[in-house]
Every structure is written in C-alpha cells, then in structure tokens.
Short mmCIF file of C-alpha atoms and ligand atoms in Angstrom, two decimals:
data_model
loop_
_atom_site.label_atom_id
_atom_site.label_comp_id
_atom_site.label_asym_id
_atom_site.label_seq_id
_atom_site.Cartn_x
_atom_site.Cartn_y
_atom_site.Cartn_z
CA UNK A 178 -12.20 8.50 -10.08
CA UNK A 179 -15.46 10.49 -9.24
CA UNK A 180 -16.89 7.83 -7.51
CA UNK A 181 -16.83 9.10 -3.28
CA UNK A 182 -15.48 5.67 -1.42
CA UNK A 183 -18.37 6.14 1.19
CA UNK A 184 -21.25 5.65 -2.18
CA UNK A 185 -19.21 2.66 -3.04
CA UNK A 186 -19.10 1.22 0.62
CA UNK A 187 -23.45 1.54 0.45
CA UNK A 188 -23.39 -0.38 -2.34
CA UNK A 189 -21.73 -2.93 -1.18
CA UNK A 190 -23.35 -2.98 2.16
CA UNK A 191 -26.68 -3.09 0.59
CA UNK A 192 -25.70 -5.32 -2.08
CA UNK A 193 -24.35 -8.14 0.47
CA UNK A 194 -25.77 -7.83 4.01
CA UNK A 195 -28.98 -9.69 3.58
CA UNK A 196 -27.34 -11.39 0.83
CA UNK A 197 -24.75 -14.19 1.09
CA UNK A 198 -25.36 -17.66 1.09
CA UNK A 199 -23.10 -21.23 3.56
CA UNK A 200 -22.69 -23.69 1.01
CA UNK A 201 -20.45 -23.68 -2.07
CA UNK A 202 -22.45 -23.24 -5.07
CA UNK A 203 -23.34 -20.41 -3.80
CA UNK A 204 -19.14 -19.02 -3.73
CA UNK A 205 -19.31 -20.22 -7.37
CA UNK A 206 -23.10 -17.94 -8.54
CA UNK A 207 -21.12 -15.13 -6.35
CA UNK A 208 -17.82 -15.57 -8.82
CA UNK A 209 -19.42 -16.48 -11.79
CA UNK A 210 -22.02 -12.91 -11.40
CA UNK A 211 -17.78 -11.69 -10.69
CA UNK A 212 -17.14 -9.43 -14.27
CA UNK A 213 -13.57 -9.27 -13.14
CA UNK A 214 -13.21 -12.47 -13.51
CA UNK A 215 -11.34 -12.89 -16.56
CA UNK A 216 -8.40 -10.99 -14.47
CA UNK A 217 -7.36 -13.94 -12.70
CA UNK A 218 -5.75 -15.67 -16.20
CA UNK A 219 -3.08 -12.53 -15.74
CA UNK A 220 -0.60 -14.35 -13.14
CA UNK A 221 1.31 -17.64 -12.28
CA UNK A 222 0.26 -18.78 -9.22
CA UNK A 223 2.55 -21.08 -7.03
CA UNK A 224 0.96 -24.57 -6.66
CA UNK A 225 0.10 -26.95 -4.47
CA UNK A 226 2.50 -30.45 -4.21
CA UNK A 227 -0.42 -32.42 -5.37
CA UNK A 228 -0.92 -30.10 -8.85
CA UNK A 229 -3.38 -27.67 -7.53
CA UNK A 230 -3.79 -23.60 -7.44
CA UNK A 231 -2.38 -22.71 -4.25
CA UNK A 232 -5.52 -21.17 -2.12
CA UNK A 233 -3.32 -17.77 -2.55
CA UNK A 234 -4.29 -15.64 0.21
CA UNK A 235 -0.75 -13.09 0.99
CA UNK A 236 -1.03 -10.66 -2.17
CA UNK A 237 -0.78 -8.21 1.27
CA UNK A 238 2.43 -9.54 1.24
CA UNK A 239 3.89 -10.11 -1.77
CA UNK A 240 1.43 -9.54 -5.37
CA UNK A 241 1.54 -12.54 -7.36
CA UNK A 242 3.09 -12.43 -10.70
CA UNK A 243 1.35 -11.38 -13.56
CA UNK A 244 2.01 -13.51 -16.90
CA UNK A 245 2.54 -10.20 -19.12
CA UNK A 246 5.45 -9.61 -16.99
CA UNK A 247 8.77 -12.03 -18.55
CA UNK A 248 8.19 -11.26 -21.91
CA UNK A 249 7.37 -7.38 -20.14
CA UNK A 250 11.95 -7.59 -18.90
CA UNK A 251 12.95 -9.62 -22.05
CA UNK A 252 12.15 -6.63 -24.37
CA UNK A 253 14.65 -3.93 -21.89
CA UNK A 254 16.47 -7.25 -22.32
CA UNK A 255 16.85 -7.48 -26.11
CA UNK A 256 16.68 -4.14 -27.24
CA UNK A 257 19.03 -3.32 -24.55
CA UNK A 258 21.13 -6.51 -26.26
CA UNK A 259 20.67 -5.18 -29.82
CA UNK A 260 20.82 -1.56 -28.78
CA UNK A 261 22.95 -0.90 -26.43
CA UNK A 262 23.42 2.87 -24.82
CA UNK A 263 20.49 3.49 -27.89
CA UNK A 264 18.38 2.01 -25.76
CA UNK A 265 18.43 5.11 -23.43
CA UNK A 266 15.57 6.89 -27.01
CA UNK A 267 15.42 4.01 -29.56
CA UNK A 268 14.31 1.26 -27.42
CA UNK A 269 10.60 0.66 -27.78
CA UNK A 270 9.90 1.11 -24.61
CA UNK A 271 12.81 4.71 -24.16
CA UNK A 272 14.70 4.23 -21.02
CA UNK A 273 15.60 7.85 -20.60
CA UNK A 274 11.78 9.22 -20.04
CA UNK A 275 10.83 5.94 -18.73
CA UNK A 276 8.91 6.78 -16.03
CA UNK A 277 7.22 8.83 -17.55
CA UNK A 278 4.89 5.85 -18.07
CA UNK A 279 3.80 6.22 -14.46
CA UNK A 280 2.08 9.47 -14.11
CA UNK A 281 -1.05 8.87 -15.21
CA UNK A 282 -1.91 5.22 -13.69
CA UNK A 283 -0.16 5.55 -10.78
CA UNK A 284 -2.39 8.91 -9.91
CA UNK A 285 -5.07 7.70 -11.31
CA UNK A 286 -4.75 4.68 -8.64
CA UNK A 287 -4.44 6.83 -5.51
CA UNK A 288 -6.01 9.95 -6.14
CA UNK A 289 -4.29 12.61 -7.62
CA UNK A 290 -3.26 14.23 -10.39
CA UNK A 291 0.37 12.68 -12.41
CA UNK A 292 2.53 15.77 -11.24
CA UNK A 293 1.88 14.51 -8.57
CA UNK A 294 3.30 11.63 -8.22
CA UNK A 295 6.12 9.91 -9.11
CA UNK A 296 7.93 6.37 -9.56
CA UNK A 297 11.35 6.21 -8.50
CA UNK A 298 13.73 3.75 -5.55
CA UNK A 299 12.57 1.84 -3.15
CA UNK A 300 9.13 2.22 -0.75
CA UNK A 301 11.26 2.82 2.78
CA UNK A 302 14.03 4.75 0.62
CA UNK A 303 11.51 6.62 -0.98
CA UNK A 304 10.02 7.54 3.02
CA UNK A 305 13.92 8.74 4.31
CA UNK A 306 13.60 11.04 0.95
CA UNK A 307 10.33 12.82 1.98
CA UNK A 308 10.77 13.68 5.78
CA UNK A 309 14.05 15.12 4.45
CA UNK A 310 12.01 17.81 2.86
CA UNK A 311 8.84 17.96 5.03
CA UNK A 312 10.27 16.75 8.11
CA UNK A 313 11.44 20.01 8.94
CA UNK A 314 11.64 20.09 13.58
CA UNK A 315 11.91 23.10 15.45
CA UNK A 316 12.83 23.23 19.36
CA UNK A 317 9.94 23.94 20.03
CA UNK A 318 7.91 21.47 17.76
CA UNK A 319 10.00 18.41 16.55
CA UNK A 320 7.70 14.85 17.50
CA UNK A 321 6.74 13.11 14.81
CA UNK A 322 3.93 10.95 15.32
CA UNK A 323 3.70 7.21 14.00
CA UNK A 324 0.41 4.88 14.84
CA UNK A 325 1.39 2.04 17.60
CA UNK A 326 2.38 -0.90 15.84
CA UNK A 327 3.75 0.88 12.48
CA UNK A 328 5.70 -1.74 10.32
CA UNK A 329 9.57 -2.41 11.40
CA UNK A 330 11.00 0.43 8.76
CA UNK A 331 8.52 2.90 9.33
CA UNK A 332 9.91 2.80 12.72
CA UNK A 333 13.51 3.04 12.15
CA UNK A 334 13.73 5.90 9.66
CA UNK A 335 11.44 8.24 11.66
CA UNK A 336 13.64 7.03 14.73
CA UNK A 337 16.76 7.72 12.80
CA UNK A 338 15.57 10.58 10.90
CA UNK A 339 14.78 12.60 14.77
CA UNK A 340 18.51 11.48 15.50
CA UNK A 341 19.73 12.68 12.43
CA UNK A 342 18.08 15.67 13.93
CA UNK A 343 19.88 15.86 16.49
CA UNK A 344 16.60 14.59 18.89
CA UNK A 345 16.25 11.64 21.15
CA UNK A 346 13.97 9.67 19.56
CA UNK A 347 12.50 9.15 22.92
CA UNK A 348 10.85 11.88 23.20
CA UNK A 349 10.76 12.56 19.95
CA UNK A 350 8.15 10.16 18.26
CA UNK A 351 4.75 9.47 20.14
CA UNK A 352 3.05 6.42 19.02
CA UNK A 353 -0.38 6.35 19.43
CA UNK A 354 -2.24 3.42 20.96
CA UNK A 355 -5.76 2.49 20.98
CA UNK A 356 -7.22 2.36 24.73
CA UNK A 357 -6.17 -0.24 27.43
CA UNK A 358 -7.71 -4.04 25.45
CA UNK A 359 -8.79 -2.77 22.18
CA UNK A 360 -6.55 -3.75 18.81
CA UNK A 361 -7.80 0.03 16.96
CA UNK A 362 -6.83 3.41 16.79
CA UNK A 363 -10.17 5.07 17.01
CA UNK A 364 -9.89 8.75 15.32
CA UNK A 365 -11.32 11.01 18.10
CA UNK A 366 -8.26 10.25 20.30
CA UNK A 367 -5.98 10.69 16.78
CA UNK A 368 -8.05 13.96 16.70
CA UNK A 369 -7.85 14.41 19.84
CA UNK A 370 -4.66 14.36 20.67
CA UNK A 371 -3.54 17.06 17.69
CA UNK A 372 -6.00 18.71 18.85
CA UNK A 373 -3.95 18.92 22.83
CA UNK A 374 -0.60 18.30 21.15
CA UNK A 375 -0.07 18.92 18.39
CA UNK A 376 1.52 22.34 18.94
CA UNK A 377 4.25 19.72 19.25
CA UNK A 378 4.56 17.52 16.57
CA UNK A 379 5.97 18.86 13.32
CA UNK A 380 5.37 15.68 11.16
CA UNK A 381 1.80 12.70 11.72
CA UNK A 382 3.40 10.04 10.20
CA UNK A 383 1.48 7.33 9.59
CA UNK A 384 0.27 4.33 7.46
CA UNK A 385 -2.87 4.14 5.00
CA UNK A 386 -3.64 0.37 6.60
CA UNK A 387 -1.72 -0.68 8.92
CA UNK A 388 -0.41 -4.24 8.56
CA UNK A 389 -0.92 -6.02 11.09
CA UNK A 390 -4.33 -5.42 11.88
CA UNK A 391 -6.03 -4.90 8.73
CA UNK A 392 -7.58 -1.23 10.08
CA UNK A 393 -7.73 1.72 7.73
CA UNK A 394 -7.19 5.28 9.04
CA UNK A 395 -9.15 7.52 7.75
CA UNK A 396 -6.69 10.15 5.85
CA UNK A 397 -8.96 12.50 5.09
CA UNK A 398 -9.84 13.28 8.85
CA UNK A 399 -6.94 13.25 10.01
CA UNK A 400 -4.42 15.09 7.74
CA UNK A 401 -7.59 18.24 8.66
CA UNK A 402 -6.87 17.35 12.49
CA UNK A 403 -2.99 17.68 11.49
CA UNK A 404 -3.65 20.39 9.34
CA UNK A 405 -5.39 22.74 11.73
CA UNK A 406 -2.99 21.98 14.48
CA UNK A 407 0.01 23.87 12.04
CA UNK A 408 1.30 19.62 11.44
CA UNK A 409 3.18 18.50 8.15
CA UNK A 410 1.16 15.26 7.03
CA UNK A 411 2.78 11.88 4.86
CA UNK A 412 0.98 8.02 5.02
CA UNK A 413 2.96 5.12 4.14
CA UNK A 414 0.18 3.21 1.79
CA UNK A 415 1.70 0.00 1.25
CA UNK A 416 -0.61 -1.80 2.51
CA UNK A 417 -3.78 1.08 1.83
CA UNK A 418 -2.43 1.53 -2.49
CA UNK A 419 -4.39 -1.24 -4.82
CA UNK A 420 -6.68 -1.73 -1.63
CA UNK A 421 -8.41 0.90 -0.86
CA UNK A 422 -9.63 4.15 -3.51
CA UNK A 423 -7.47 6.87 -2.08
CA UNK A 424 -8.78 10.60 -2.96
CA UNK A 425 -4.86 11.92 -1.72
CA UNK A 426 -5.21 15.34 -3.39
CA UNK A 427 -8.78 16.19 -2.61
CA UNK A 428 -7.55 14.90 1.50
CA UNK A 429 -5.15 16.94 1.14
CA UNK A 430 -2.03 15.20 2.04
CA UNK A 431 1.63 16.55 2.12
CA UNK A 432 3.57 13.44 1.21
CA UNK A 433 2.45 10.28 0.42
CA UNK A 434 4.14 6.50 -0.68
CA UNK A 435 3.84 2.95 -1.41
CA UNK A 436 5.80 0.68 -2.41
CA UNK A 437 5.16 -1.62 -5.67
CA UNK A 438 5.91 -5.54 -4.63
CA UNK A 439 1.73 -5.99 -1.72
CA UNK A 440 -1.06 -5.13 -4.11
CA UNK A 441 0.44 -3.64 -7.08
CA UNK A 442 1.79 -6.70 -8.02
CA UNK A 443 5.61 -6.01 -9.42
CA UNK A 444 7.63 -8.29 -8.23
CA UNK A 445 10.31 -8.05 -4.81
CA UNK A 446 12.16 -5.31 -4.46
CA UNK A 447 10.09 -3.79 -6.90
CA UNK A 448 9.85 -0.18 -7.45
CA UNK A 449 8.13 2.04 -5.14
CA UNK A 450 5.56 5.72 -6.23
CA UNK A 451 5.83 8.61 -4.26
CA UNK A 452 2.97 11.80 -4.30
CA UNK A 453 3.61 14.27 -3.16
CA UNK A 454 0.76 17.31 -3.27
CA UNK A 455 0.95 20.09 -5.78
CA UNK A 456 0.96 23.17 -3.15
CA UNK A 457 4.45 21.62 -3.15
CA UNK A 458 4.98 21.28 -6.76
CA UNK A 459 7.78 24.59 -7.25
CA UNK A 460 9.39 24.71 -3.52
CA UNK A 461 13.34 24.46 -4.63
CA UNK A 462 13.94 26.42 -1.19
CA UNK A 463 12.83 22.91 0.68
CA UNK A 464 15.85 21.15 1.83
CA UNK A 465 16.54 17.71 0.09
CA UNK A 466 19.04 15.40 -1.25
CA UNK A 467 18.80 15.52 -4.90
CA UNK A 468 20.18 13.99 -8.09
CA UNK A 469 20.61 14.93 -11.81
CA UNK A 470 16.96 12.75 -12.31
CA UNK A 471 15.62 15.38 -10.53
CA UNK A 472 17.32 18.36 -11.96
CA UNK A 473 14.80 20.21 -14.53
CA UNK A 474 15.45 18.16 -17.77
CA UNK A 475 16.16 21.36 -19.86
CA UNK A 476 19.38 22.16 -17.88
CA UNK A 477 19.81 18.67 -16.58
CA UNK A 478 23.16 17.52 -19.24
CA UNK A 479 24.56 20.81 -17.98
CA UNK A 480 25.66 19.40 -14.10
CA UNK A 481 25.04 23.12 -13.09
CA UNK A 482 26.65 23.77 -9.33
CA UNK A 483 23.12 24.93 -8.88
CA UNK A 484 20.34 21.96 -9.18
CA UNK A 485 17.55 23.95 -10.52
CA UNK A 486 13.99 20.76 -8.96
CA UNK A 487 11.87 19.86 -12.08
CA UNK A 488 8.13 20.48 -11.15
CA UNK A 489 6.51 18.32 -9.36
CA UNK A 490 7.55 15.44 -7.75
CA UNK A 491 9.03 13.84 -10.34
CA UNK A 492 11.55 16.58 -8.42
CA UNK A 493 13.09 14.17 -6.60
CA UNK A 494 14.41 11.02 -9.19
CA UNK A 495 17.27 11.02 -8.04
CA UNK A 496 19.31 8.25 -10.68
CA UNK A 497 17.25 7.39 -14.54
CA UNK A 498 15.25 4.94 -13.64
CA UNK A 499 15.28 1.24 -13.02
CA UNK A 500 14.35 -0.31 -16.27
CA UNK A 501 13.84 -3.35 -15.30
CA UNK A 502 11.93 -3.26 -12.19
CA UNK A 503 10.00 -0.98 -14.31
CA UNK A 504 9.29 -3.22 -16.73
CA UNK A 505 7.28 -5.10 -14.42
CA UNK A 506 6.04 -2.07 -12.49
CA UNK A 507 3.83 -0.63 -16.04
CA UNK A 508 2.63 -4.14 -16.72
CA UNK A 509 1.14 -4.80 -13.64
CA UNK A 510 0.04 -1.44 -13.33
CA UNK A 511 -1.93 -1.35 -16.61
CA UNK A 512 -4.39 -4.63 -15.19
CA UNK A 513 -5.20 -1.99 -12.58
CA UNK A 514 -6.06 0.18 -15.34
CA UNK A 515 -7.73 -1.87 -17.34
CA UNK A 516 -10.11 -3.02 -13.89
CA UNK A 517 -9.98 0.11 -12.91
CA UNK A 518 -9.35 0.85 -8.24
CA UNK A 519 -13.58 1.73 -7.87
CA UNK A 520 -14.54 -1.34 -9.41
CA UNK A 521 -11.92 -4.19 -7.66
CA UNK A 522 -13.26 -1.88 -4.44
CA UNK A 523 -16.18 -2.52 -5.06
CA UNK A 524 -15.58 -6.25 -5.10
CA UNK A 525 -13.31 -6.38 -2.14
CA UNK A 526 -15.61 -4.97 -0.11
CA UNK A 527 -17.64 -7.62 -1.22
CA UNK A 528 -15.72 -10.43 -1.27
CA UNK A 529 -14.12 -9.07 1.51
CA UNK A 530 -17.47 -9.01 3.58
CA UNK A 531 -18.42 -12.69 2.76
CA UNK A 532 -14.55 -14.28 3.43
CA UNK A 533 -16.29 -13.02 7.42
CA UNK A 534 -19.23 -13.71 7.18
CA UNK A 535 -17.96 -17.42 7.02
CA UNK A 536 -15.18 -17.26 9.11
CA UNK A 537 -17.79 -16.12 11.81
CA UNK A 538 -20.37 -18.60 11.02
CA UNK A 539 -17.49 -21.24 12.24
CA UNK A 540 -18.29 -22.51 15.98
CA UNK A 541 -16.68 -21.71 19.41
CA UNK A 542 -14.41 -18.41 19.96
CA UNK A 543 -11.25 -20.28 17.69
CA UNK A 544 -10.94 -17.40 16.32
CA UNK A 545 -11.40 -14.59 16.28
CA UNK A 546 -11.12 -11.01 13.56
CA UNK A 547 -9.66 -8.11 15.04
CA UNK A 548 -9.89 -6.56 11.72
CA UNK A 549 -12.82 -3.47 12.16
CA UNK A 550 -16.30 -4.67 10.52
CA UNK A 551 -16.60 -1.95 8.94
CA UNK A 552 -16.38 -1.56 5.09
CA UNK A 553 -14.22 1.98 5.59
CA UNK A 554 -12.34 0.54 7.95
CA UNK A 555 -10.30 -1.70 5.91
CA UNK A 556 -8.97 -3.15 2.86
CA UNK A 557 -9.77 -6.44 1.89
CA UNK A 558 -7.47 -8.39 5.27
CA UNK A 559 -8.95 -10.17 7.97
CA UNK A 560 -6.47 -10.90 10.28
CA UNK A 561 -7.59 -13.62 12.62
CA UNK A 562 -6.32 -13.84 16.62
CA UNK A 563 -6.27 -17.59 17.10
CA UNK A 564 -6.48 -19.24 20.14
CA UNK A 565 -4.70 -22.16 18.40
CA UNK A 566 -1.07 -22.14 17.76
CA UNK A 567 -1.22 -18.97 15.00
CA UNK A 568 2.36 -20.40 13.86
CA UNK A 569 1.44 -24.24 13.37
CA UNK A 570 -1.64 -22.65 12.10
CA UNK A 571 -1.07 -21.04 9.16
CA UNK A 572 1.22 -23.90 8.70
CA UNK A 573 -0.90 -26.58 8.94
CA UNK A 574 -2.82 -23.75 6.08
CA UNK A 575 0.24 -24.70 3.88
CA UNK A 576 0.20 -27.77 4.02
CA UNK A 577 -3.52 -27.93 3.42
CA UNK A 578 -2.60 -26.22 0.26
CA UNK A 579 -3.76 -22.20 1.07
CA UNK A 580 -1.02 -19.71 1.59
CA UNK A 581 -1.62 -17.31 4.42
CA UNK A 582 0.36 -15.66 7.42
CA UNK A 583 1.29 -15.78 10.88
CA UNK A 584 2.75 -12.82 12.63
CA UNK A 585 3.04 -13.48 16.07
CA UNK A 586 1.72 -14.09 19.12
CA UNK A 587 -1.43 -15.26 17.81
CA UNK A 588 -2.19 -13.77 14.71
CA UNK A 589 -3.03 -15.15 11.37
CA UNK A 590 -3.40 -12.64 7.85
CA UNK A 591 -5.64 -13.49 5.00
CA UNK A 592 -5.97 -11.32 2.76
CA UNK A 593 -8.26 -11.88 -0.41
CA UNK A 594 -7.60 -10.06 -2.94
CA UNK A 595 -10.14 -8.44 -5.73
CA UNK A 596 -7.57 -8.45 -8.85
CA UNK A 597 -7.16 -13.31 -8.70
CA UNK A 598 -9.10 -14.02 -5.75
CA UNK A 599 -12.36 -15.90 -6.03
CA UNK A 600 -15.68 -16.31 -3.50
CA UNK A 601 -13.89 -19.88 -4.24
CA UNK A 602 -11.39 -19.61 -2.67
CA UNK A 603 -13.02 -17.64 0.50
CA UNK A 604 -14.87 -20.33 0.83
CA UNK A 605 -12.27 -23.51 0.39
CA UNK A 606 -10.64 -21.64 3.14
CA UNK A 607 -13.49 -20.80 5.35
CA UNK A 608 -14.19 -23.66 4.65
CA UNK A 609 -10.43 -25.74 5.20
CA UNK A 610 -10.16 -23.32 8.38
CA UNK A 611 -12.83 -24.48 9.97
CA UNK A 612 -12.20 -28.42 10.73
CA UNK A 613 -8.12 -27.06 11.45
CA UNK A 614 -7.49 -27.34 15.08
C1 LIG B 951 6.16 -3.74 2.55
C2 LIG B 951 6.27 -2.39 4.22
C3 LIG B 951 7.63 -2.17 3.83
C4 LIG B 951 8.23 -2.06 3.85
O1 LIG B 951 9.54 -1.36 3.21
P1 LIG B 951 10.01 -1.65 2.05
O2 LIG B 951 11.44 -0.78 2.13
O3 LIG B 951 10.28 -1.81 0.65
O4 LIG B 951 11.78 -2.76 2.08
C5 LIG B 951 8.00 -0.82 5.15
N1 LIG B 951 6.76 -0.09 5.89
C6 LIG B 951 5.67 -0.72 5.62
C7 LIG B 951 4.64 -0.04 6.09
C8 LIG B 951 5.40 -1.36 4.70
O5 LIG B 951 3.50 -2.21 4.99
#
C-alpha cells in the first residue's frame, strides 16, 4: 500500500517504452516473465465452439468465476442444511459476523482503513444510501456535478435524488463535457468549473474510471478542488476497484461505492463495497436510512427506537449479511490479497501499453484508441473507435474466439485484466483484429 501510483507508472514506462516487439514469440516471452501468470489457473474460462478458452477481454463488464467459488457456496449451503439457525455462530464462517471478513481486504483494495469500508447490498443501492447522507442541498448550494457520459444507473440515481429533494434535475444536475470535438475531460476544466461555480455545488459525484472512454480521473485533484469550493465528493468506482491502485483515505474522498462483479470477479449481481472517510465515522447527526445491522452491535438486539449507528462505514448497513454472494466475494478478494493490487497494477500498465502498441501497428485508420495514452489516466481498458460497423465487428470477433463488447455508436471496449489475461491474449486479439474488416 505504500508505493505511490506514479512510481508504478514510471517503472512501467521504463520497462515498456523501448521494449515491445510485434512477433508472437515476444508475447510468449512476456508471459514467461510475468510473476502473476499462475493466477490465470484460478479462473473458469468460457469456451469457444472449438473447445479453446475464449480470449476474454470483458472482465470490466463481468469478471470470470474463480474456481473456488463453487466450493465456498456449497460450504454455506451445507452449513445451512446441517446447522439451520445455529449457522449464525457455528458455521465455518459464522454468518453473524460474515461482513467483517471484508474489512481488511476491501480496505487494502481501495486504500482505506478497515473501519472506512463495508461490503453490503448492490452498487446503485449504496450510491443512494450515500447520497441520503452526503447530498444535503440548500437553496443556494444544490447542484450535483457528474461527468458527461456517466453510466445510466448513476444518472438515474442523481436525477432521482435531485427530484427527491424537490429540485428540477435539469437545473440541479450538471454534466461536465469534454471540450468540443474531444472525448476526454481535462482535470483543469473540472477544476475551473469548481473554482467558478463550486459555491452552487452540493456534491461532486463522478466515476473513478469512465465506463465508455476508459478515462481514469485524477481523484486526488478533483477532491482537492471540490473541497476548496466547499463541496462534498463521492466516486463511483465500478470501473476502478480492482483496476487502479486507489488511495481513497489519503486523497480525502468523502465516500465511494463500487460493485463486486466487474474487475472483482464476484459474480453477477454480487455484493458491493462502500467507503466512508473516517472523518464521518461517528456522525449520528448525519441523516441516513437506517437498519438494524448498522446499529451499534452492543445494543442491536435491544430493538430500541433510537438508532445508534456503529462507528465507521458499517454504520450504513441495513440488513444482515448476504451469505451466498458474500461467499463468492470472499474467494474473489482472497485472490486480490494474494496477488497484491500494486503488483496487478504494475502488470496492467505494461499489458495495456503492449496492447496499445499492437493496435497502433495495424495499418490504416480503421481503429482509433479514444482512451488516454497516458497510463496514469487509464486502467486496463482500451476503448477503440472504428470506422467499421462496431456491432458487427464485436460479433465477428466473438465468432473468432474473442469476447469484447460493443458500445454504440462506434466503439468496442477491450480490457486485458492483469489477474487472468495474458500477453498472448493481447497478441492474438490484435492479430485477429488486423485481419477483420
Ligand atoms: C456497472 C455499473 C453500474 C451498475 O449498477 P448496479 O447497481 O450494480 O446494477 C452502475 N454504475 C456504474 C458506473 C457502473 O459501471
């Protein structure tokens, strides 16, 4: 956790800038020297019709299943069958305190203290719960700033929060646009907006990595600019958790939420994570939607009418732990603990730069990478704009054994994830891409 992100990026730049070669043997050699290569064996891969594993480049959409998940869920099913209600305390992993398993690994993943994170619910639910506490509009300061092109669920969430507080979302929700003709938002433009209009803004609520362009925002600078203007700052890390090396505590972010099923490989609809900075750890005066699991465990069963939140992010819990999806999450996060997020990020910077290098070698102007070129401004995803029919291209790639996804109107997204993708995956994808048009 102590290595600053820029050193990781520097190291990778040194390693990658002069070194890549375009032949297949070089890809195999990069895999040979990858210290994380063995993690690939811990995952199930969907198979192509020819029986080979798919070249799976959509871990940013639904991460692959760790092989240990089946047994972990079966363990809970056995404990439930054999112990019934006693499983709350006598299961192999007692259900009563199951969520506590995640404090350390989830904190390490996002650069937080254990008390600053909790795993619960699903992403959009947690986004709402956070906004209940941290979007506190007044008649002068009521706006919510989001990035243009934010994920639809986030837009629905902020619009409905504005409406819930009696504001017209057309007025209250401000989308920050890239400059004319650009795809990416400049940090200095976000800072300028906040310096000029921040006094009207109650909440800055952005993605950590934009799902469409793959742009990673400078969360530290955005947080500083927002705080300087008196705004609260939250990030949706759906595309950042398990992808970037995050430092939420040090960056002083107020809150953040993320899902478990993208880079974190915890299964469809899996549990979500939530960060609340420790300066809000004990604030019983903050409005919140409460449930018994957020109450101080000491008095939880007294069922008193006066809710007493426990310290930290756990105080936002509503319900008792969702054991089956949490069993998958436990196995999935164990693999992150074993691999180390800094190690994964170091591989990721090289792997994505390698893929970028190969795509750039494809002659002609059929493919243009719209994701930032600077490794510090992206995670592993590359969004590729094509002059071909992008939907059709995604289908043909799939038929050729590569899973990518299509985003209208003209983009395919590819995410070589460091946990289970190889340099040869990148090479084979680029090789196939070069021949399809
Ligand atoms: C994937 C994603 C979601 C999905 O929300 P759920 O509540 O998990 O269905 C929301 N926001 C962003 C930014 C996402 O990338």
